PDB file of C-alpha atoms in Angstrom:
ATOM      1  CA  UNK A1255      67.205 158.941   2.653  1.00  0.00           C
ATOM      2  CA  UNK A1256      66.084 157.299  -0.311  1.00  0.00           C
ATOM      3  CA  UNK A1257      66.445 153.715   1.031  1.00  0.00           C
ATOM      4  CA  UNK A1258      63.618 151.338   2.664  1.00  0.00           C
ATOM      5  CA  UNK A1259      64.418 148.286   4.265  1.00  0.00           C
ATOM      6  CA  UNK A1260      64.298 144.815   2.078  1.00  0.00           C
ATOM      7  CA  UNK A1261      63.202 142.848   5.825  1.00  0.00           C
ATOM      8  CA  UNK A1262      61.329 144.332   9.275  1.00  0.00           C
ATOM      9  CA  UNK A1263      62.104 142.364  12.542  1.00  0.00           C
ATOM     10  CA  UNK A1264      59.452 143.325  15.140  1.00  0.00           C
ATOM     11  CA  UNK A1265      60.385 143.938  18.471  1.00  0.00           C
ATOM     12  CA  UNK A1266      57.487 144.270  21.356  1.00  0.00           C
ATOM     13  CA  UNK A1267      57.103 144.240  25.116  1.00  0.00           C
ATOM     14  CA  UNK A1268      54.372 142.040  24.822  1.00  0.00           C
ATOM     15  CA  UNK A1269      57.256 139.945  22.021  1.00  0.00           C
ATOM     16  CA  UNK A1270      59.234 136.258  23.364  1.00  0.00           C
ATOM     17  CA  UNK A1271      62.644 135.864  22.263  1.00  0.00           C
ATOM     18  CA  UNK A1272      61.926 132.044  22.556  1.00  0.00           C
ATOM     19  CA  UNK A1273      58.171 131.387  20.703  1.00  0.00           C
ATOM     20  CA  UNK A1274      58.613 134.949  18.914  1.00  0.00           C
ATOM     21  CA  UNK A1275      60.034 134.752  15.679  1.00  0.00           C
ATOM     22  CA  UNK A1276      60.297 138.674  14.528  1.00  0.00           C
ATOM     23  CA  UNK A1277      57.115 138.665  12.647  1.00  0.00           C
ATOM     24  CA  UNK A1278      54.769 141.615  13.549  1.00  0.00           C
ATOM     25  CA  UNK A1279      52.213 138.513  14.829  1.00  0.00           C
ATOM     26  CA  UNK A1280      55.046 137.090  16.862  1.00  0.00           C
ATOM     27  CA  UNK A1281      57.490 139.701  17.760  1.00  0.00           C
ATOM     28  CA  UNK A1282      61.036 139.230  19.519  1.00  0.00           C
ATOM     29  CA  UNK A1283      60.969 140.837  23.416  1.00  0.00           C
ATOM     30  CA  UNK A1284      64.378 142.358  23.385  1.00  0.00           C
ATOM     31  CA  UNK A1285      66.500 144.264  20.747  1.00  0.00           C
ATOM     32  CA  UNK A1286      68.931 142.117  21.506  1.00  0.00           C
ATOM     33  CA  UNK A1287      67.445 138.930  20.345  1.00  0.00           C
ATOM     34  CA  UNK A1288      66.320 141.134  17.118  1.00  0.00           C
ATOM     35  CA  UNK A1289      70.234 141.851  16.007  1.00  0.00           C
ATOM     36  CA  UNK A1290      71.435 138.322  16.187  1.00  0.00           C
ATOM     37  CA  UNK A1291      72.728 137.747  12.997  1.00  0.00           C
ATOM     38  CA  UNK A1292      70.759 140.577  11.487  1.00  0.00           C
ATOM     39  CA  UNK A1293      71.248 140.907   7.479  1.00  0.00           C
ATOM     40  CA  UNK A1294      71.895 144.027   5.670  1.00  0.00           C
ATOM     41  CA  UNK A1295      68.927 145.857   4.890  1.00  0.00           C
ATOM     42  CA  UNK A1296      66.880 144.824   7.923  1.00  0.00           C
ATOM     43  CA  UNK A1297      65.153 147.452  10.237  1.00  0.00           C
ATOM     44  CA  UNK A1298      64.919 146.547  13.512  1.00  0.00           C
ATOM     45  CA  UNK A1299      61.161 147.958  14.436  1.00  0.00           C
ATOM     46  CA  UNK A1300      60.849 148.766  18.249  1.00  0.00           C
ATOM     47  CA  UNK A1301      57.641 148.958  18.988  1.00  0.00           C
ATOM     48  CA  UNK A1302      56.784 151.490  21.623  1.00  0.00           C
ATOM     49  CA  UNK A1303      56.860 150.863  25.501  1.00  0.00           C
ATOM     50  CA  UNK A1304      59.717 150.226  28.035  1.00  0.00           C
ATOM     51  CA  UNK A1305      63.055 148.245  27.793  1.00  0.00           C
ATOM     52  CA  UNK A1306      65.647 147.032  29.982  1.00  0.00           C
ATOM     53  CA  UNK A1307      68.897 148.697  29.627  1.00  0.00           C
ATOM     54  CA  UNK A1308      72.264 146.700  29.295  1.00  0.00           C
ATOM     55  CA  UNK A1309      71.839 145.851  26.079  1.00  0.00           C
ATOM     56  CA  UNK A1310      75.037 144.817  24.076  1.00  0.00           C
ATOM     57  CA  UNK A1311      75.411 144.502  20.283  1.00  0.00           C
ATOM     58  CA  UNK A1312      78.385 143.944  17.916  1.00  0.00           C
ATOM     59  CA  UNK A1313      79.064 143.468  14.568  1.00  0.00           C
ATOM     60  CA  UNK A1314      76.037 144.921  13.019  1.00  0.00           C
ATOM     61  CA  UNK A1315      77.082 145.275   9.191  1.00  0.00           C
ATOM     62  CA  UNK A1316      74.695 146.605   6.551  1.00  0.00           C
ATOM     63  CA  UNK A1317      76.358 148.242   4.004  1.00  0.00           C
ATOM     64  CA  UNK A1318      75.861 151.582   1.795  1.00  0.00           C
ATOM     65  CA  UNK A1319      73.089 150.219  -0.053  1.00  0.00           C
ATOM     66  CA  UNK A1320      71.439 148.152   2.211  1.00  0.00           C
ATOM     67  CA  UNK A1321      71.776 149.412   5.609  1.00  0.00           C
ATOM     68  CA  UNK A1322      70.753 147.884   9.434  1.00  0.00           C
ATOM     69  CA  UNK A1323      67.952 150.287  10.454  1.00  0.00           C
ATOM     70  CA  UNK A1324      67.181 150.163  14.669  1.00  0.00           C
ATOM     71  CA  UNK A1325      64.721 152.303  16.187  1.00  0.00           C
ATOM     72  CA  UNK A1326      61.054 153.188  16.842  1.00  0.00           C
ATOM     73  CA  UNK A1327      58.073 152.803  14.379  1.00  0.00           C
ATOM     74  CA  UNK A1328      56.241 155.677  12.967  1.00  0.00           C
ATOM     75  CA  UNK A1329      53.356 156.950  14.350  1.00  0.00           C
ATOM     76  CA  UNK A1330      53.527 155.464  17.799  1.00  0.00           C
ATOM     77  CA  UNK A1331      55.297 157.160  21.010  1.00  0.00           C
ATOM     78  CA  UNK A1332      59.298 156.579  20.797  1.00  0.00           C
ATOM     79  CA  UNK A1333      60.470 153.107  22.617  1.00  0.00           C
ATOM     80  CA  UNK A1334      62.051 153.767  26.286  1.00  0.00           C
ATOM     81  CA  UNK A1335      65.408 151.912  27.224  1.00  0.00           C
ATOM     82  CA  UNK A1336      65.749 152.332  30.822  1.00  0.00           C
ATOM     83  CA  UNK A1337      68.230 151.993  33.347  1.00  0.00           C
ATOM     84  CA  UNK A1338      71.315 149.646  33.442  1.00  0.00           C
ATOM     85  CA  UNK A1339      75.007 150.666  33.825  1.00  0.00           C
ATOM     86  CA  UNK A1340      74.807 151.467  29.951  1.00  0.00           C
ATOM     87  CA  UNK A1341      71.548 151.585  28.143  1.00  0.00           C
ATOM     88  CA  UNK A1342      72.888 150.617  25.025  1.00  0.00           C
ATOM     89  CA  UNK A1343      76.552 149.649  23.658  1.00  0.00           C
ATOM     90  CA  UNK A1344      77.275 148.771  19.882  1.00  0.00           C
ATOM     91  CA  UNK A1345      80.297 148.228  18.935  1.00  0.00           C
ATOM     92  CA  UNK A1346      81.888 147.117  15.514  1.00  0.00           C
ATOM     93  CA  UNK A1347      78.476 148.975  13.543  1.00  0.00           C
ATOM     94  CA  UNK A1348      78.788 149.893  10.076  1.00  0.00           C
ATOM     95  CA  UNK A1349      75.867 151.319   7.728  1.00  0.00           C
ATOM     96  CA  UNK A1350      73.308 151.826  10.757  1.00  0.00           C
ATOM     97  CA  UNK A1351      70.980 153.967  10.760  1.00  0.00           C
ATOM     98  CA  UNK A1352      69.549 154.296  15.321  1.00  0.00           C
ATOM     99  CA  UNK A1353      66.774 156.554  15.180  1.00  0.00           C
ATOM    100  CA  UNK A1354      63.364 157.514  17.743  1.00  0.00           C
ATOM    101  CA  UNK A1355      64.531 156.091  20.756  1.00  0.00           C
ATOM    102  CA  UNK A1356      64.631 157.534  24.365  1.00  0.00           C
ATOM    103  CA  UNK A1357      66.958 156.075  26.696  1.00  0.00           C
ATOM    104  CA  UNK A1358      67.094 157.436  30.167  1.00  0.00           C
ATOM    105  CA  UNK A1359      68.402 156.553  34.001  1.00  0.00           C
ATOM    106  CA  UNK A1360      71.087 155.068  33.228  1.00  0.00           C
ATOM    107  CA  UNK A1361      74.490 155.069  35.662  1.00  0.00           C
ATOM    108  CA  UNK A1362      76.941 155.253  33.445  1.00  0.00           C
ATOM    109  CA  UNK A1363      76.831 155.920  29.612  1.00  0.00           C
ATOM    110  CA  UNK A1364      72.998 156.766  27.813  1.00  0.00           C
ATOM    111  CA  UNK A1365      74.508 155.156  24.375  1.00  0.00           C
ATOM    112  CA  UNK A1366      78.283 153.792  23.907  1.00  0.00           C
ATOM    113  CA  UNK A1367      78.956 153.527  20.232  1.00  0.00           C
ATOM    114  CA  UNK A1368      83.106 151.983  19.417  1.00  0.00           C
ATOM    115  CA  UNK A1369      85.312 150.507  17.588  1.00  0.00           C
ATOM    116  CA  UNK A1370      85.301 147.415  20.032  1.00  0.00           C
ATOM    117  CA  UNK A1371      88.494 148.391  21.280  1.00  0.00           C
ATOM    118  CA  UNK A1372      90.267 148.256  17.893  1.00  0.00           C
ATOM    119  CA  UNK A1373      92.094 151.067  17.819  1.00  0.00           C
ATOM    120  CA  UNK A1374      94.294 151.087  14.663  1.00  0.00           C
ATOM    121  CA  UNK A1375      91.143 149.765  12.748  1.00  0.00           C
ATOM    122  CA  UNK A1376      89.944 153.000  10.886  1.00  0.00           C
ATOM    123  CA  UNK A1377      86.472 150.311   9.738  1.00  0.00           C
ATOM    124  CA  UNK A1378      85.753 149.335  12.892  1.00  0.00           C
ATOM    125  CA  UNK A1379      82.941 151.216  13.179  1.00  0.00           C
ATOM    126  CA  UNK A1380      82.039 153.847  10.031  1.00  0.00           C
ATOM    127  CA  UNK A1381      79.181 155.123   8.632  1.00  0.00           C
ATOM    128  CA  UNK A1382      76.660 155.620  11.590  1.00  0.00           C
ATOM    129  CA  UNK A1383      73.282 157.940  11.802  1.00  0.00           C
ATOM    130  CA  UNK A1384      71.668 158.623  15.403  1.00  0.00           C
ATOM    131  CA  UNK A1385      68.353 160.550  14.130  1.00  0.00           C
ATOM    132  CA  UNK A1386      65.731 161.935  16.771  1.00  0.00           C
ATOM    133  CA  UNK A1387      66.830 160.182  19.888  1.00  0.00           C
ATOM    134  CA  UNK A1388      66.086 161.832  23.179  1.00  0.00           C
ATOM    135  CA  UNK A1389      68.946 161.104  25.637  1.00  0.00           C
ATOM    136  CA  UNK A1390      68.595 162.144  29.411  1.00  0.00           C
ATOM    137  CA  UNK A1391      68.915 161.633  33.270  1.00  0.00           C
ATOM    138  CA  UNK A1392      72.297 159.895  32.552  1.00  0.00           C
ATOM    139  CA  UNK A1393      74.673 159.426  35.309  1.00  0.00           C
ATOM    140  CA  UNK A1394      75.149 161.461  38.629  1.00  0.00           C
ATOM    141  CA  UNK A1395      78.399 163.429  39.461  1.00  0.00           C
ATOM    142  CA  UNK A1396      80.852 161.828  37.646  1.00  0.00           C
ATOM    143  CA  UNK A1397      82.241 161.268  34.024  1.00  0.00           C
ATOM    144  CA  UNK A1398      79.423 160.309  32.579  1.00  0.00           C
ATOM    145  CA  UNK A1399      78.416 161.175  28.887  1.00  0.00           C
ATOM    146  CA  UNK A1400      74.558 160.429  26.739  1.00  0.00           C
ATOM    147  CA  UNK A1401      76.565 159.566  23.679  1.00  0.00           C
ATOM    148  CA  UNK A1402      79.763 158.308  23.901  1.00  0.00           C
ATOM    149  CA  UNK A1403      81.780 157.587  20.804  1.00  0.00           C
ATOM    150  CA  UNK A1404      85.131 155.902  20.438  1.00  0.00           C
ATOM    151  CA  UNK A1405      86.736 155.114  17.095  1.00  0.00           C
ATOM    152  CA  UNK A1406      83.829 156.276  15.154  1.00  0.00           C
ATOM    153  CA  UNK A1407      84.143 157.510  11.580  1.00  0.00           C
ATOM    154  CA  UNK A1408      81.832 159.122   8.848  1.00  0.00           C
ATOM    155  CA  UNK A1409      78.902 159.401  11.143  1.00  0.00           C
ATOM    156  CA  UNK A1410      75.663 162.565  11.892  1.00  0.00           C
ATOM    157  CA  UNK A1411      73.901 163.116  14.907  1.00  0.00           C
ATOM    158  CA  UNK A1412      70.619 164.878  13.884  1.00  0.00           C
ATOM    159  CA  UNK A1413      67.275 166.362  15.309  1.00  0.00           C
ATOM    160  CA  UNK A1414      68.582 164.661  18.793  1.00  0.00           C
ATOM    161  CA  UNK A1415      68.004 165.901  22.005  1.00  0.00           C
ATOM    162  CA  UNK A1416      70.260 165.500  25.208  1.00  0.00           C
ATOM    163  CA  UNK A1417      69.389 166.538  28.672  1.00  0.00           C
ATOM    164  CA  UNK A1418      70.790 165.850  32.365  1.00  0.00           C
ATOM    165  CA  UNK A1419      73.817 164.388  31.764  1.00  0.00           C
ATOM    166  CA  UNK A1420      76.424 163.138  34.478  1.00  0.00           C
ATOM    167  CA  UNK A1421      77.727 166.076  35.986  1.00  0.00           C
ATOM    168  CA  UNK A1422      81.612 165.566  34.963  1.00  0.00           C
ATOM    169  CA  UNK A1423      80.200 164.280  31.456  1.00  0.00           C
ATOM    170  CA  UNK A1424      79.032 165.609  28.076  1.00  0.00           C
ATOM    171  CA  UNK A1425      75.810 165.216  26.008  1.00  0.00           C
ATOM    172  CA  UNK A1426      78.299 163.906  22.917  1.00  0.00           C
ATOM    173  CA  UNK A1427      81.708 162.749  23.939  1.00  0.00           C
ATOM    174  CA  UNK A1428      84.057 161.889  21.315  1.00  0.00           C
ATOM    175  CA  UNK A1429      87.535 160.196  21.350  1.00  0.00           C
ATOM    176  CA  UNK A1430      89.848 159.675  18.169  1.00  0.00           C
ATOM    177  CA  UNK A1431      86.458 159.967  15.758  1.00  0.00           C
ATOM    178  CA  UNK A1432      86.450 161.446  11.958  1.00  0.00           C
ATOM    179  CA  UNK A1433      84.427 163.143   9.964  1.00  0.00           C
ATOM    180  CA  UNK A1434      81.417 163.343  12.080  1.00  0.00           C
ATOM    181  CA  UNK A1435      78.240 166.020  11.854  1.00  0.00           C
ATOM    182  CA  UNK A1436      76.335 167.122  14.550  1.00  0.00           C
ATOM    183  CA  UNK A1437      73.509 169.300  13.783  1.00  0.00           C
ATOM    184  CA  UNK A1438      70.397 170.552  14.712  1.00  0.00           C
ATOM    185  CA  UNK A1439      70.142 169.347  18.365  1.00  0.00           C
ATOM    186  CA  UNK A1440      69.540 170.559  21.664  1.00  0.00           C
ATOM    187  CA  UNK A1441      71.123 170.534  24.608  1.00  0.00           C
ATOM    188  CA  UNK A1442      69.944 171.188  28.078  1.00  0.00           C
ATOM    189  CA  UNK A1443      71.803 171.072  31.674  1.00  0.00           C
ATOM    190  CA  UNK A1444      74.307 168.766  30.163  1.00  0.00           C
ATOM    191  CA  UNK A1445      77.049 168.746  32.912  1.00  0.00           C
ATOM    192  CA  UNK A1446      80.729 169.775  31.902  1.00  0.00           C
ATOM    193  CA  UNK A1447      80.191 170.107  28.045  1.00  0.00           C
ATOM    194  CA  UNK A1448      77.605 169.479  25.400  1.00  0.00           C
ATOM    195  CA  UNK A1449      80.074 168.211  23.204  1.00  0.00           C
ATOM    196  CA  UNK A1450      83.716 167.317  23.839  1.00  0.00           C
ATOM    197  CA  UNK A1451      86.441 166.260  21.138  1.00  0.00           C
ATOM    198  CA  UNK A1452      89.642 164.768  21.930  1.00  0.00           C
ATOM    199  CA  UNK A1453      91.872 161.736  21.794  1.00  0.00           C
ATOM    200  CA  UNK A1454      92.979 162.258  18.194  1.00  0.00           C
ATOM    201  CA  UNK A1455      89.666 163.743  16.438  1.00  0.00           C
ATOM    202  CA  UNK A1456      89.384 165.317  13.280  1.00  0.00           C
ATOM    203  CA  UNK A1457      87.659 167.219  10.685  1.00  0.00           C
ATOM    204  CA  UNK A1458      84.151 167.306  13.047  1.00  0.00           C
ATOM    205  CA  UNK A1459      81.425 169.737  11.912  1.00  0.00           C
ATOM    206  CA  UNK A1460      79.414 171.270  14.736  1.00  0.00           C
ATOM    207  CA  UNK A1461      76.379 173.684  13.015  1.00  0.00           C
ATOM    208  CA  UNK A1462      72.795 174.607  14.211  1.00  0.00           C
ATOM    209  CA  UNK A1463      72.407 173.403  17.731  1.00  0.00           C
ATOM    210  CA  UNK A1464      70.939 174.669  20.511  1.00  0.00           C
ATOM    211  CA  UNK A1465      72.681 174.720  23.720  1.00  0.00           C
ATOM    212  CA  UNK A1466      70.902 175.693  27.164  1.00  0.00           C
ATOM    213  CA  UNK A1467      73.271 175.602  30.233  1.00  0.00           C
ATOM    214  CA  UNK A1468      76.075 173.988  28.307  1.00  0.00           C
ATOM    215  CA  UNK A1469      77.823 173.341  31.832  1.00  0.00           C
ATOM    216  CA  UNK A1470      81.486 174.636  32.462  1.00  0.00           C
ATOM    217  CA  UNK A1471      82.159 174.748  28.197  1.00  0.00           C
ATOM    218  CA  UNK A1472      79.299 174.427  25.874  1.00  0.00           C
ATOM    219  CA  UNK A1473      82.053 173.166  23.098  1.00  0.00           C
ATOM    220  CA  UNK A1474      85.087 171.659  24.078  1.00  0.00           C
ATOM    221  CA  UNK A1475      87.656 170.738  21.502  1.00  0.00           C
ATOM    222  CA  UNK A1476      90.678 169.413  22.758  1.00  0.00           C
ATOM    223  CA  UNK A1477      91.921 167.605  26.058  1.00  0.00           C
ATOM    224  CA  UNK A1478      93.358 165.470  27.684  1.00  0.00           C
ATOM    225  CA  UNK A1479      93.151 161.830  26.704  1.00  0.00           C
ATOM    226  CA  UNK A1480      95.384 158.720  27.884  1.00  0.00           C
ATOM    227  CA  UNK A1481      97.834 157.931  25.283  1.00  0.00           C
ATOM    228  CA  UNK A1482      96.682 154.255  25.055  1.00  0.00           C
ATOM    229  CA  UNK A1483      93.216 155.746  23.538  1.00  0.00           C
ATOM    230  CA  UNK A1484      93.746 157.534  20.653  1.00  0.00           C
ATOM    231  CA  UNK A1485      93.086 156.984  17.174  1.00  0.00           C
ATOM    232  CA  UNK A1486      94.730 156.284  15.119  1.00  0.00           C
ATOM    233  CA  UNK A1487      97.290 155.294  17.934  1.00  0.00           C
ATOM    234  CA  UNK A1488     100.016 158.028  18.527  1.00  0.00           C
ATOM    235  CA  UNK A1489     103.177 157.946  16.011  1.00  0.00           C
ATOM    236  CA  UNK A1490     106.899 158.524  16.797  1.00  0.00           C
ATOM    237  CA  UNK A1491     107.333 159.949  12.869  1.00  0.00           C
ATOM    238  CA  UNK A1492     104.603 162.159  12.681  1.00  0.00           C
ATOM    239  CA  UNK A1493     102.951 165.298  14.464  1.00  0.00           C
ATOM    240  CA  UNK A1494     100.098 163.566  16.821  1.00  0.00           C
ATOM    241  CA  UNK A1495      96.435 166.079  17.468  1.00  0.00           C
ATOM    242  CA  UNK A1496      94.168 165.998  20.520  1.00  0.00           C
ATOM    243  CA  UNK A1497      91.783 167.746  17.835  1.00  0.00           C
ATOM    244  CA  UNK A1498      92.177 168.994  14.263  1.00  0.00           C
TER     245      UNK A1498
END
């Protein structure tokens, strides 16, 4: 909280990833152009307006003194990311901060946040804060989720709001994530759950939320995840959790 950024990297719809150059007088167009090779301590300002979804990041690294800040800029309306299989993926984060962003209509997952597949890799994506995002309209009928996490560890989701999301999804989805809070949001006509832990999840703290038709289970903690997904991966020496 007590942290500012060292560097700001403007991002604008009115921005060229080609002539910009990140500057508020010549901003980038996409976020995506933004995070390339982004340095710790950089804050990736969105400026407000819409965005094409599909956007793909990995290996943003700040670190606990100089985090990687995305989101929108104060005192203007939050930035839209629209449509897209996935509005946003980031995989391999560590020491980011994603705050005031809306990100709506898309098919599959609102926000996908993983370890990039590396599954015994406890780092492979740590120390995460979503802050005031407004996920919604996600999906349709099937397993669809506004935040999905994989593999994440030592992370808060805070003063967020989650609405409409696919009807055999969850608002938060977790698999095989650690030491996680999750407080102070709302959730509205979700779909199966607002939030869902499984696949080898632990010590998870779920306080002061708000939950308004939390679909079949407003919490569900456990399940039923393929053995190839947990984390850590499942052991043949020691006793092995859906949730803990």
């Amino acid at each position: 909280a007590t942290l500012v950024p060292q560097r700001i990297v403007h991002v604008a719809p009115r921005g060229d990833d080609t002539s910009g150059d990140g500057s508020a007088a010549l901003p980038f167009a996409t976020i995506k152009r933004a995070a390339r090779g982004v340095a710790a301590g950089t804050a990736i300002a969105v400026h407000a307006g819409i965005y094409g979804g599909g956007i793909w990041l990995e290996n943003v690294q700040g670190d606990e003194t100089a985090p990687i800040w995305i989101g929108g800029v104060a005192g203007e309306t939050r930035p839209v990311i629209e449509g897209q299989s996935e509005g946003m993926h980031v995989a391999k984060l560590a020491w980011v901060v994603l705050h005031d962003l809306e990100i709506r209509g898309a098919s599959a997952n609102g926000l996908n946040v993983d370890d990039g597949g590396d599954y015994a890799d406890a780092q492979a994506a740590h120390h995460v804060l979503f802050q005031r995002l407004f996920i919604h309209d996600i999906g349709g009928s099937g397993n669809q989720d506004c935040l999905k996490l994989s593999g994440v560890n030592d992370y808060l989701v805070l003063d967020s709001e989650f609405a409409s999301c696919g009807e055999g999804g969850s608002a938060i989805d977790h698999v095989g994530c650690h030491r996680g809070t999750i407080a102070r949001n709302l959730f509205r006509d979700v779909g199966s759950n607002a939030v869902q832990v499984k696949g080898g999840s632990e010590s998870i703290e779920i306080r002061a939320n708000h939950v308004v038709g939390g679909g079949a289970r407003a919490f569900n903690l456990g399940g039923s995840t393929d053995f190839e997904f947990f984390r850590p991966p499942l052991s043949d020496t020691s006793p092995n959790f859906e949730a803990r």
